[in-house]
Amino acid sequence: MSVTKGVLLVGGPSKGTRMRPLTLDCAKPLLPIAGKPMIWHPLSALAKVPGLTEVIIIGFYEDSVLSGFIKDAKREFPNIAISYLREYRPLGTAGGLYHFRDSILRPPVPQNIFICNIDICCSFPFTEMLEFHSKHRGVGTILTVKVKREIATHYGSIVHDPATLQVLHYVEKPEGWISDMVNGGVYLFDRSLFDEIKEAMADKTARAAEDPLVQPDDMQKLALETDVIVPLAASKKMYVYQCKDFWRQIKTAASAVTASSLYLSRFAKTAPELLAPSGPTIISPAFVDPTAQIAPTAKIGPNVAIGPHCQVGEGVRVKDAIILEGSTLDQHSCVLNSIVGMNCHIGPWARVDGSPEPESGVKGQISVTILGTEVTLTPETHVRSCIVLPNKSLNKSSANQVLL
Ligand code: GTP
């Protein structure tokens, strides 16, 4: 069986700004989604791929940010090697692949390499992609997603030949509509990708030499989408594998609630042991950390993830929500369509709610309520569709506001 490796692109501290205030205290790849760090979802799917020997995480976070997660992951997935390679500065989605090419290609030399953005929520059909990839003679397979016409230009748009499944044309976030089929942020490449990246880097260096406006820092940067996939599409060396399941990007804090619900529903089918058993208190699917304390008269779920050391009092109602580590929900409080940050305190009869994240995102409107770390709500306070920055104490009700 040929050797396969996986690369997870995690970015760094300057990325994930749309996740604020949650990413003020927790690196984006580690944000709990359905009770597991965001990066755990693609990693656990990669660990199941036959012949996959190693997963390399590439980003520009300090090593210490991810070291705890990597230590736990090595214990959980002992069948694969897991390592973190740190870019000395942001190198773009292909610059890190170029910089660390020798580490990725070291023995056992991979025939195939999965490359995956970590801010994608989907079922990661890696095994199916591998099967499809082995049947065509292209350099790469790209997971594509069919989206609504009105949001298609927010993504990398793909025009493909429906008969051969070859990519004919790729445009990253085009100004006008060209296709409903978009880049899903999950790729499988033959190792000859590295020849293509080398060529793309040489092209870029040649162009930069003629352009006095290019900064030295930008010379090292390379984007997989525009610098590598665009020429691969033009030379018909990429193929599409259409996603048949759910798919979302996790860019905003609100999208984390949607992603959490999708993963919880998936766990219900594929890994029910990860979920809290249904009963008078729990409406499935819901994740409750074993260290959380839930009063028997509370009602939790569906689509709820409750983190470690949380305390949920009598008569509390939680639905479509993420409650992060160490938070307390006092008796008869209610949390709907919201994320409660770490160590928050929701007073008795207080209510935190919002509306579900709209698929296309309406500018200027807040849907899901997000409470930053250590926010306190006094009894009976009602917060609706607000973003609340850390350490605030709220004693009056608010709606549709950013509370600084
Ligand atoms: P936006 O909509 O502007 O966020 O663009 P995008 O959806 O195309 O995402 P982006 O290109 O910023 O990131 C795609 C993935 O690559 C994410 O998982 C990022 O964390 C990761 N990423 C982005 N830039 C870098 C980088 O310089 N180095 C590394 N290692 N990863 C990166």
Short mmCIF file of C-alpha atoms and ligand atoms in Angstrom, two decimals:
data_model
loop_
_atom_site.label_atom_id
_atom_site.label_comp_id
_atom_site.label_asym_id
_atom_site.label_seq_id
_atom_site.Cartn_x
_atom_site.Cartn_y
_atom_site.Cartn_z
CA MET A 1 0.00 0.00 0.00
CA SER A 2 1.39 3.41 -0.92
CA VAL A 3 2.32 5.84 1.84
CA THR A 4 0.05 8.80 2.51
CA LYS A 5 0.69 11.81 4.76
CA GLY A 6 -1.54 14.63 5.93
CA VAL A 7 -0.81 18.34 6.35
CA LEU A 8 -3.08 20.57 8.42
CA LEU A 9 -2.76 24.31 7.81
CA VAL A 10 -3.52 26.07 11.08
CA GLY A 11 -2.46 29.68 10.40
CA GLY A 12 -1.38 31.73 13.40
CA PRO A 13 -2.30 34.45 15.87
CA SER A 14 -2.89 37.12 13.22
CA LYS A 15 -5.51 34.85 11.61
CA GLY A 16 -8.93 34.07 13.10
CA THR A 17 -9.80 37.69 13.89
CA ARG A 18 -13.44 37.07 12.96
CA MET A 19 -13.56 34.57 15.82
CA ARG A 20 -13.05 37.31 18.39
CA PRO A 21 -13.67 37.60 21.27
CA LEU A 22 -13.29 33.81 21.55
CA THR A 23 -9.78 33.76 20.05
CA LEU A 24 -8.53 36.38 22.53
CA ASP A 25 -7.99 33.55 25.04
CA CYS A 26 -7.85 30.42 22.90
CA ALA A 27 -6.02 29.81 19.62
CA LYS A 28 -8.52 29.21 16.80
CA PRO A 29 -7.42 25.60 16.06
CA LEU A 30 -8.08 24.71 19.70
CA LEU A 31 -11.56 26.23 20.02
CA PRO A 32 -13.92 23.49 21.21
CA ILE A 33 -16.42 22.51 18.51
CA ALA A 34 -18.78 19.70 19.58
CA GLY A 35 -16.57 19.26 22.66
CA LYS A 36 -13.36 18.69 20.68
CA PRO A 37 -10.73 21.19 19.53
CA MET A 38 -11.45 22.37 15.96
CA ILE A 39 -8.26 20.70 14.69
CA TRP A 40 -9.22 17.36 16.26
CA HIS A 41 -11.96 16.80 13.67
CA PRO A 42 -9.76 16.66 10.53
CA LEU A 43 -6.96 14.98 12.50
CA SER A 44 -9.17 12.14 13.75
CA ALA A 45 -10.49 11.63 10.19
CA LEU A 46 -6.92 11.49 8.82
CA ALA A 47 -5.95 8.94 11.48
CA LYS A 48 -8.52 6.54 9.96
CA VAL A 49 -7.08 6.67 6.41
CA PRO A 50 -5.48 3.35 5.40
CA GLY A 51 -1.72 3.77 4.77
CA LEU A 52 -1.51 7.22 6.39
CA THR A 53 1.71 7.37 8.44
CA GLU A 54 2.03 10.96 9.56
CA VAL A 55 0.20 14.24 10.09
CA ILE A 56 2.23 17.45 9.95
CA ILE A 57 0.64 20.57 11.38
CA ILE A 58 2.00 23.77 9.80
CA GLY A 59 1.38 27.20 11.24
CA PHE A 60 2.95 30.24 12.82
CA TYR A 61 1.73 29.87 16.41
CA GLU A 62 4.45 29.47 19.02
CA ASP A 63 5.20 25.79 19.67
CA SER A 64 3.84 26.04 23.22
CA VAL A 65 0.34 26.93 21.94
CA LEU A 66 -0.17 23.53 20.32
CA SER A 67 2.17 21.33 22.38
CA GLY A 68 -0.51 20.23 24.90
CA PHE A 69 -2.91 19.27 22.11
CA ILE A 70 -0.19 17.39 20.21
CA LYS A 71 0.80 15.46 23.33
CA ASP A 72 -2.83 14.35 23.87
CA ALA A 73 -3.30 13.60 20.16
CA LYS A 74 -0.22 11.35 20.06
CA ARG A 75 -1.73 9.33 22.90
CA GLU A 76 -5.15 9.18 21.23
CA PHE A 77 -3.81 8.33 17.74
CA PRO A 78 -0.74 6.15 18.44
CA ASN A 79 -0.84 4.66 14.91
CA ILE A 80 0.38 7.88 13.27
CA ALA A 81 3.26 10.32 13.83
CA ILE A 82 2.11 13.86 14.63
CA SER A 83 4.36 16.91 14.54
CA TYR A 84 4.17 20.69 14.40
CA LEU A 85 6.34 22.76 12.07
CA ARG A 86 6.43 26.46 12.75
CA GLU A 87 6.80 29.08 10.06
CA TYR A 88 9.08 31.91 11.23
CA ARG A 89 6.48 34.30 9.74
CA PRO A 90 3.21 33.77 7.81
CA LEU A 91 4.24 32.13 4.56
CA GLY A 92 0.77 31.69 3.04
CA THR A 93 -1.09 28.45 2.33
CA ALA A 94 1.70 27.04 0.10
CA GLY A 95 4.78 28.89 1.46
CA GLY A 96 4.98 26.58 4.47
CA LEU A 97 4.65 23.50 2.24
CA TYR A 98 7.58 24.80 0.18
CA HIS A 99 9.68 25.70 3.23
CA PHE A 100 9.13 22.32 4.93
CA ARG A 101 9.16 20.17 1.76
CA ASP A 102 12.10 18.04 2.95
CA SER A 103 10.35 17.22 6.24
CA ILE A 104 7.12 16.31 4.45
CA LEU A 105 8.91 14.15 1.87
CA ARG A 106 11.29 12.38 4.26
CA PRO A 107 10.98 8.57 4.49
CA PRO A 108 8.63 6.89 4.45
CA VAL A 109 8.32 8.92 1.24
CA PRO A 110 4.63 9.67 0.61
CA GLN A 111 2.97 9.01 -2.72
CA ASN A 112 -0.06 11.10 -1.70
CA ILE A 113 -0.44 14.09 0.60
CA PHE A 114 -3.72 15.39 2.00
CA ILE A 115 -3.73 19.12 2.66
CA CYS A 116 -6.54 20.49 4.74
CA ASN A 117 -7.52 23.91 6.09
CA ILE A 118 -8.47 23.50 9.72
CA ASP A 119 -11.38 25.93 9.62
CA ILE A 120 -13.55 23.57 7.61
CA CYS A 121 -16.39 21.55 9.08
CA CYS A 122 -17.28 18.51 7.00
CA SER A 123 -17.24 14.72 7.11
CA PHE A 124 -13.70 14.69 5.59
CA PRO A 125 -14.28 11.92 3.00
CA PHE A 126 -10.52 11.19 2.84
CA THR A 127 -10.78 7.49 2.00
CA GLU A 128 -13.24 8.19 -0.83
CA MET A 129 -10.99 10.97 -2.14
CA LEU A 130 -8.01 8.60 -2.08
CA GLU A 131 -9.94 5.99 -4.07
CA PHE A 132 -11.04 8.59 -6.63
CA HIS A 133 -7.54 10.11 -6.82
CA SER A 134 -5.95 6.74 -7.57
CA LYS A 135 -8.22 6.38 -10.62
CA HIS A 136 -7.21 9.57 -12.45
CA ARG A 137 -3.79 10.73 -13.60
CA GLY A 138 -3.92 14.27 -12.27
CA VAL A 139 -1.61 15.94 -9.76
CA GLY A 140 -4.42 16.75 -7.37
CA THR A 141 -8.00 16.21 -6.26
CA ILE A 142 -9.91 19.09 -4.72
CA LEU A 143 -12.98 18.66 -2.54
CA THR A 144 -15.67 20.83 -4.09
CA VAL A 145 -18.93 22.02 -2.63
CA LYS A 146 -22.06 23.23 -4.41
CA VAL A 147 -23.23 26.43 -2.73
CA LYS A 148 -26.05 28.91 -3.32
CA ARG A 149 -25.43 31.24 -6.24
CA GLU A 150 -25.60 34.39 -4.07
CA ILE A 151 -22.69 33.30 -1.86
CA ALA A 152 -20.53 31.55 -4.49
CA THR A 153 -18.23 34.56 -4.98
CA HIS A 154 -17.15 34.40 -1.31
CA TYR A 155 -15.09 31.30 -2.14
CA GLY A 156 -12.65 29.92 -4.68
CA SER A 157 -14.85 29.23 -7.72
CA ILE A 158 -14.30 26.18 -9.88
CA VAL A 159 -15.42 25.44 -13.42
CA HIS A 160 -15.03 21.76 -14.27
CA ASP A 161 -15.79 19.37 -17.08
CA PRO A 162 -18.73 17.23 -15.86
CA ALA A 163 -17.65 14.32 -18.07
CA THR A 164 -13.97 14.06 -17.09
CA LEU A 165 -14.22 15.88 -13.70
CA GLN A 166 -11.15 17.89 -14.68
CA VAL A 167 -10.88 21.42 -13.30
CA LEU A 168 -10.91 23.80 -16.26
CA HIS A 169 -10.78 27.13 -14.50
CA TYR A 170 -10.17 28.35 -10.93
CA VAL A 171 -10.71 31.88 -9.63
CA GLU A 172 -10.22 32.77 -5.98
CA LYS A 173 -13.15 34.89 -4.74
CA PRO A 174 -14.16 36.20 -8.18
CA GLU A 175 -15.76 39.62 -8.54
CA GLY A 176 -18.68 38.19 -10.48
CA TRP A 177 -20.41 34.79 -10.45
CA ILE A 178 -18.74 32.10 -12.51
CA SER A 179 -19.81 28.84 -10.86
CA ASP A 180 -21.78 27.35 -7.95
CA MET A 181 -18.98 24.85 -7.37
CA VAL A 182 -16.45 26.11 -4.84
CA ASN A 183 -13.19 25.07 -3.20
CA GLY A 184 -13.92 23.08 -0.02
CA GLY A 185 -10.42 23.64 1.47
CA VAL A 186 -9.52 19.93 1.43
CA TYR A 187 -7.07 18.57 -1.15
CA LEU A 188 -5.26 15.39 -2.05
CA PHE A 189 -2.06 15.74 -4.06
CA ASP A 190 0.47 13.47 -5.62
CA ARG A 191 3.99 14.18 -4.32
CA SER A 192 4.75 15.82 -7.69
CA LEU A 193 2.86 18.78 -6.16
CA PHE A 194 6.24 19.85 -4.83
CA ASP A 195 7.58 20.26 -8.40
CA GLU A 196 4.58 22.50 -9.13
CA ILE A 197 5.16 24.53 -5.95
CA LYS A 198 8.84 24.90 -6.84
CA GLU A 199 7.85 26.21 -10.26
CA ALA A 200 5.29 28.57 -8.73
CA MET A 201 7.96 29.91 -6.36
CA ALA A 202 10.40 30.43 -9.26
CA ASP A 203 7.69 32.26 -11.24
CA LYS A 204 6.88 34.43 -8.28
CA THR A 205 10.52 35.29 -7.64
CA ALA A 206 11.00 36.21 -11.30
CA ARG A 207 7.88 38.45 -11.25
CA ALA A 208 8.93 40.03 -7.96
CA ALA A 209 12.39 40.84 -9.30
CA GLU A 210 10.72 43.07 -11.89
CA ASP A 211 8.32 44.70 -9.46
CA PRO A 212 9.87 47.35 -7.18
CA LEU A 213 6.75 47.42 -4.99
CA VAL A 214 7.12 43.81 -3.74
CA GLN A 215 8.31 43.74 -0.12
CA PRO A 216 11.07 41.22 0.83
CA ASP A 217 8.65 39.48 3.29
CA ASP A 218 6.15 38.86 0.49
CA MET A 219 8.79 37.09 -1.61
CA GLN A 220 8.60 34.03 0.66
CA LYS A 221 4.80 33.92 0.59
CA LEU A 222 2.93 31.58 -1.68
CA ALA A 223 -0.81 30.90 -1.86
CA LEU A 224 -1.91 27.38 -2.72
CA GLU A 225 -5.11 28.68 -4.29
CA THR A 226 -3.82 31.45 -6.58
CA ASP A 227 -0.16 30.52 -7.12
CA VAL A 228 -0.48 26.74 -7.45
CA ILE A 229 -4.07 25.65 -8.19
CA VAL A 230 -4.72 28.32 -10.85
CA PRO A 231 -1.85 27.07 -13.08
CA LEU A 232 -2.72 23.42 -12.26
CA ALA A 233 -6.29 24.08 -13.42
CA ALA A 234 -5.07 25.79 -16.59
CA SER A 235 -2.99 22.71 -17.45
CA LYS A 236 -5.90 20.35 -16.53
CA LYS A 237 -3.95 18.57 -13.81
CA MET A 238 -6.61 18.91 -11.07
CA TYR A 239 -9.80 16.91 -10.59
CA VAL A 240 -12.91 17.57 -8.52
CA TYR A 241 -14.39 15.30 -5.88
CA GLN A 242 -17.80 16.67 -4.97
CA CYS A 243 -18.70 16.75 -1.29
CA LYS A 244 -21.83 14.68 -0.77
CA ASP A 245 -22.32 15.55 2.85
CA PHE A 246 -22.46 18.67 5.03
CA TRP A 247 -19.80 21.40 4.65
CA ARG A 248 -19.27 24.77 6.35
CA GLN A 249 -16.39 27.15 6.91
CA ILE A 250 -15.70 28.07 10.52
CA LYS A 251 -14.65 31.68 10.14
CA THR A 252 -16.88 33.54 12.58
CA ALA A 253 -17.77 32.79 16.18
CA ALA A 254 -21.40 32.32 15.05
CA SER A 255 -20.37 29.67 12.52
CA ALA A 256 -18.83 27.67 15.39
CA VAL A 257 -22.37 27.01 16.72
CA THR A 258 -23.51 25.70 13.32
CA ALA A 259 -20.35 23.57 13.00
CA SER A 260 -20.83 22.20 16.51
CA SER A 261 -24.43 21.15 15.69
CA LEU A 262 -23.32 19.46 12.45
CA TYR A 263 -20.55 17.50 14.19
CA LEU A 264 -22.86 16.51 17.08
CA SER A 265 -25.42 15.14 14.59
CA ARG A 266 -22.62 13.25 12.87
CA PHE A 267 -21.39 11.81 16.18
CA ALA A 268 -24.95 10.56 16.77
CA LYS A 269 -24.54 8.38 13.66
CA THR A 270 -20.83 7.53 13.72
CA ALA A 271 -19.58 7.80 17.33
CA PRO A 272 -22.53 7.87 19.76
CA GLU A 273 -20.14 7.00 22.63
CA LEU A 274 -18.84 10.60 22.42
CA LEU A 275 -22.30 11.99 23.25
CA ALA A 276 -24.21 12.28 26.51
CA PRO A 277 -26.89 9.56 26.65
CA SER A 278 -30.44 10.80 26.05
CA GLY A 279 -32.69 10.92 29.09
CA PRO A 280 -34.96 13.25 31.03
CA THR A 281 -32.14 15.87 31.21
CA ILE A 282 -30.47 15.37 27.84
CA ILE A 283 -32.06 15.80 24.41
CA SER A 284 -29.68 14.26 21.88
CA PRO A 285 -27.34 15.19 20.31
CA ALA A 286 -25.42 16.82 23.14
CA PHE A 287 -21.86 16.62 24.43
CA VAL A 288 -21.29 16.98 28.17
CA ASP A 289 -17.75 16.81 29.50
CA PRO A 290 -17.50 14.18 32.27
CA THR A 291 -16.28 16.84 34.74
CA ALA A 292 -19.33 19.10 34.15
CA GLN A 293 -22.11 18.99 36.74
CA ILE A 294 -25.66 19.11 35.46
CA ALA A 295 -28.66 19.35 37.80
CA PRO A 296 -31.26 16.65 37.06
CA THR A 297 -34.04 19.19 36.42
CA ALA A 298 -32.00 21.06 33.73
CA LYS A 299 -32.86 20.45 30.08
CA ILE A 300 -29.82 20.25 27.76
CA GLY A 301 -29.99 19.91 23.98
CA PRO A 302 -30.28 19.35 21.18
CA ASN A 303 -27.05 20.71 19.66
CA VAL A 304 -25.29 21.61 22.88
CA ALA A 305 -21.66 21.15 23.93
CA ILE A 306 -20.78 21.71 27.58
CA GLY A 307 -17.09 21.95 28.46
CA PRO A 308 -15.06 20.76 31.45
CA HIS A 309 -15.88 21.93 35.00
CA CYS A 310 -19.09 23.74 34.00
CA GLN A 311 -21.95 23.86 36.50
CA VAL A 312 -25.52 23.84 35.28
CA GLY A 313 -28.16 24.53 37.93
CA GLU A 314 -31.77 23.43 38.53
CA GLY A 315 -34.27 24.21 35.78
CA VAL A 316 -31.67 25.59 33.36
CA ARG A 317 -32.48 25.36 29.63
CA VAL A 318 -29.67 25.16 27.03
CA LYS A 319 -30.21 24.59 23.30
CA ASP A 320 -28.08 25.21 20.16
CA ALA A 321 -25.17 26.47 22.23
CA ILE A 322 -21.55 25.99 23.25
CA ILE A 323 -20.67 26.48 26.91
CA LEU A 324 -16.92 26.72 27.39
CA GLU A 325 -14.82 25.42 30.28
CA GLY A 326 -15.49 26.56 33.83
CA SER A 327 -18.75 28.45 33.23
CA THR A 328 -21.67 28.44 35.64
CA LEU A 329 -25.31 28.67 34.62
CA ASP A 330 -27.38 29.41 37.71
CA GLN A 331 -30.86 28.03 38.34
CA HIS A 332 -33.55 28.71 35.73
CA SER A 333 -31.22 30.58 33.38
CA CYS A 334 -31.60 29.96 29.68
CA VAL A 335 -28.99 29.88 26.89
CA LEU A 336 -30.10 29.55 23.24
CA ASN A 337 -28.16 30.10 19.97
CA SER A 338 -25.15 31.37 21.86
CA ILE A 339 -21.56 30.72 22.90
CA VAL A 340 -20.73 31.26 26.55
CA GLY A 341 -16.96 31.85 26.89
CA MET A 342 -14.68 30.41 29.55
CA ASN A 343 -15.42 31.02 33.24
CA CYS A 344 -18.59 33.04 32.65
CA HIS A 345 -21.30 33.30 35.29
CA ILE A 346 -24.93 33.49 34.19
CA GLY A 347 -27.11 34.54 37.12
CA PRO A 348 -30.45 32.95 38.09
CA TRP A 349 -33.33 33.51 35.62
CA ALA A 350 -30.95 35.33 33.23
CA ARG A 351 -31.36 34.68 29.51
CA VAL A 352 -28.71 34.63 26.78
CA ASP A 353 -30.09 34.12 23.31
CA GLY A 354 -29.72 34.88 19.64
CA SER A 355 -30.96 33.74 16.29
CA PRO A 356 -29.39 31.01 14.16
CA GLU A 357 -26.48 32.07 11.95
CA PRO A 358 -27.90 33.10 8.53
CA GLU A 359 -26.28 31.13 5.70
CA SER A 360 -25.22 34.15 3.69
CA GLY A 361 -24.42 36.45 6.63
CA VAL A 362 -26.28 39.76 6.81
CA LYS A 363 -23.76 42.57 7.26
CA GLY A 364 -24.15 44.72 10.38
CA GLN A 365 -26.45 42.27 12.16
CA ILE A 366 -25.44 40.02 15.02
CA SER A 367 -27.21 36.67 15.12
CA VAL A 368 -25.64 34.33 17.68
CA THR A 369 -24.75 35.85 21.07
CA ILE A 370 -21.09 35.47 22.06
CA LEU A 371 -19.92 36.06 25.62
CA GLY A 372 -16.15 36.51 26.00
CA THR A 373 -14.17 35.01 28.88
CA GLU A 374 -15.30 35.79 32.45
CA VAL A 375 -18.46 37.69 31.57
CA THR A 376 -21.03 37.90 34.38
CA LEU A 377 -24.77 38.38 34.00
CA THR A 378 -26.68 39.45 37.09
CA PRO A 379 -30.02 37.72 37.87
CA GLU A 380 -32.81 38.13 35.30
CA THR A 381 -30.63 40.02 32.79
CA HIS A 382 -31.52 39.33 29.15
CA VAL A 383 -28.84 39.54 26.46
CA ARG A 384 -30.01 38.99 22.89
CA SER A 385 -27.82 38.89 19.73
CA CYS A 386 -24.86 40.63 21.38
CA ILE A 387 -21.11 40.23 21.29
CA VAL A 388 -19.76 40.81 24.77
CA LEU A 389 -16.05 41.40 25.32
CA PRO A 390 -14.21 39.60 28.16
CA ASN A 391 -14.52 40.52 31.84
CA LYS A 392 -17.76 42.52 31.47
CA SER A 393 -20.39 42.44 34.18
CA LEU A 394 -23.84 43.02 32.71
CA ASN A 395 -26.66 44.16 34.98
CA LYS A 396 -29.07 45.49 32.38
CA SER A 397 -30.62 43.85 29.36
CA SER A 398 -29.17 44.49 25.88
CA ALA A 399 -29.96 43.53 22.29
CA ASN A 400 -28.10 43.73 18.95
CA GLN A 401 -25.00 45.36 20.33
CA VAL A 402 -21.29 44.89 20.74
CA LEU A 403 -20.67 45.44 24.46
CA LEU A 404 -17.12 46.69 24.99
P1 GTP B 1 -10.51 34.34 4.25
O1 GTP B 1 -11.95 34.22 3.85
O2 GTP B 1 -9.89 35.68 3.94
O3 GTP B 1 -10.25 33.92 5.67
O4 GTP B 1 -9.70 33.37 3.32
P2 GTP B 1 -9.75 31.81 3.19
O5 GTP B 1 -11.06 31.21 3.59
O6 GTP B 1 -9.26 31.51 1.82
O7 GTP B 1 -8.75 31.35 4.28
P3 GTP B 1 -7.20 31.54 4.39
O8 GTP B 1 -6.56 31.48 3.05
O9 GTP B 1 -6.90 32.74 5.21
O10 GTP B 1 -6.84 30.26 5.20
C1 GTP B 1 -7.08 28.95 4.76
C2 GTP B 1 -6.42 28.00 5.76
O11 GTP B 1 -5.02 28.14 5.72
C3 GTP B 1 -6.82 28.21 7.21
O12 GTP B 1 -6.87 26.96 7.85
C4 GTP B 1 -5.69 29.06 7.76
O13 GTP B 1 -5.51 28.84 9.14
C5 GTP B 1 -4.50 28.56 6.96
N1 GTP B 1 -3.52 29.61 6.66
C6 GTP B 1 -3.74 30.83 6.11
N2 GTP B 1 -2.58 31.50 5.97
C7 GTP B 1 -1.60 30.69 6.42
C8 GTP B 1 -0.17 30.82 6.55
O14 GTP B 1 0.44 31.83 6.23
N3 GTP B 1 0.48 29.73 7.04
C9 GTP B 1 -0.16 28.59 7.43
N4 GTP B 1 0.57 27.58 7.90
N5 GTP B 1 -1.48 28.44 7.36
C10 GTP B 1 -2.19 29.48 6.85
#
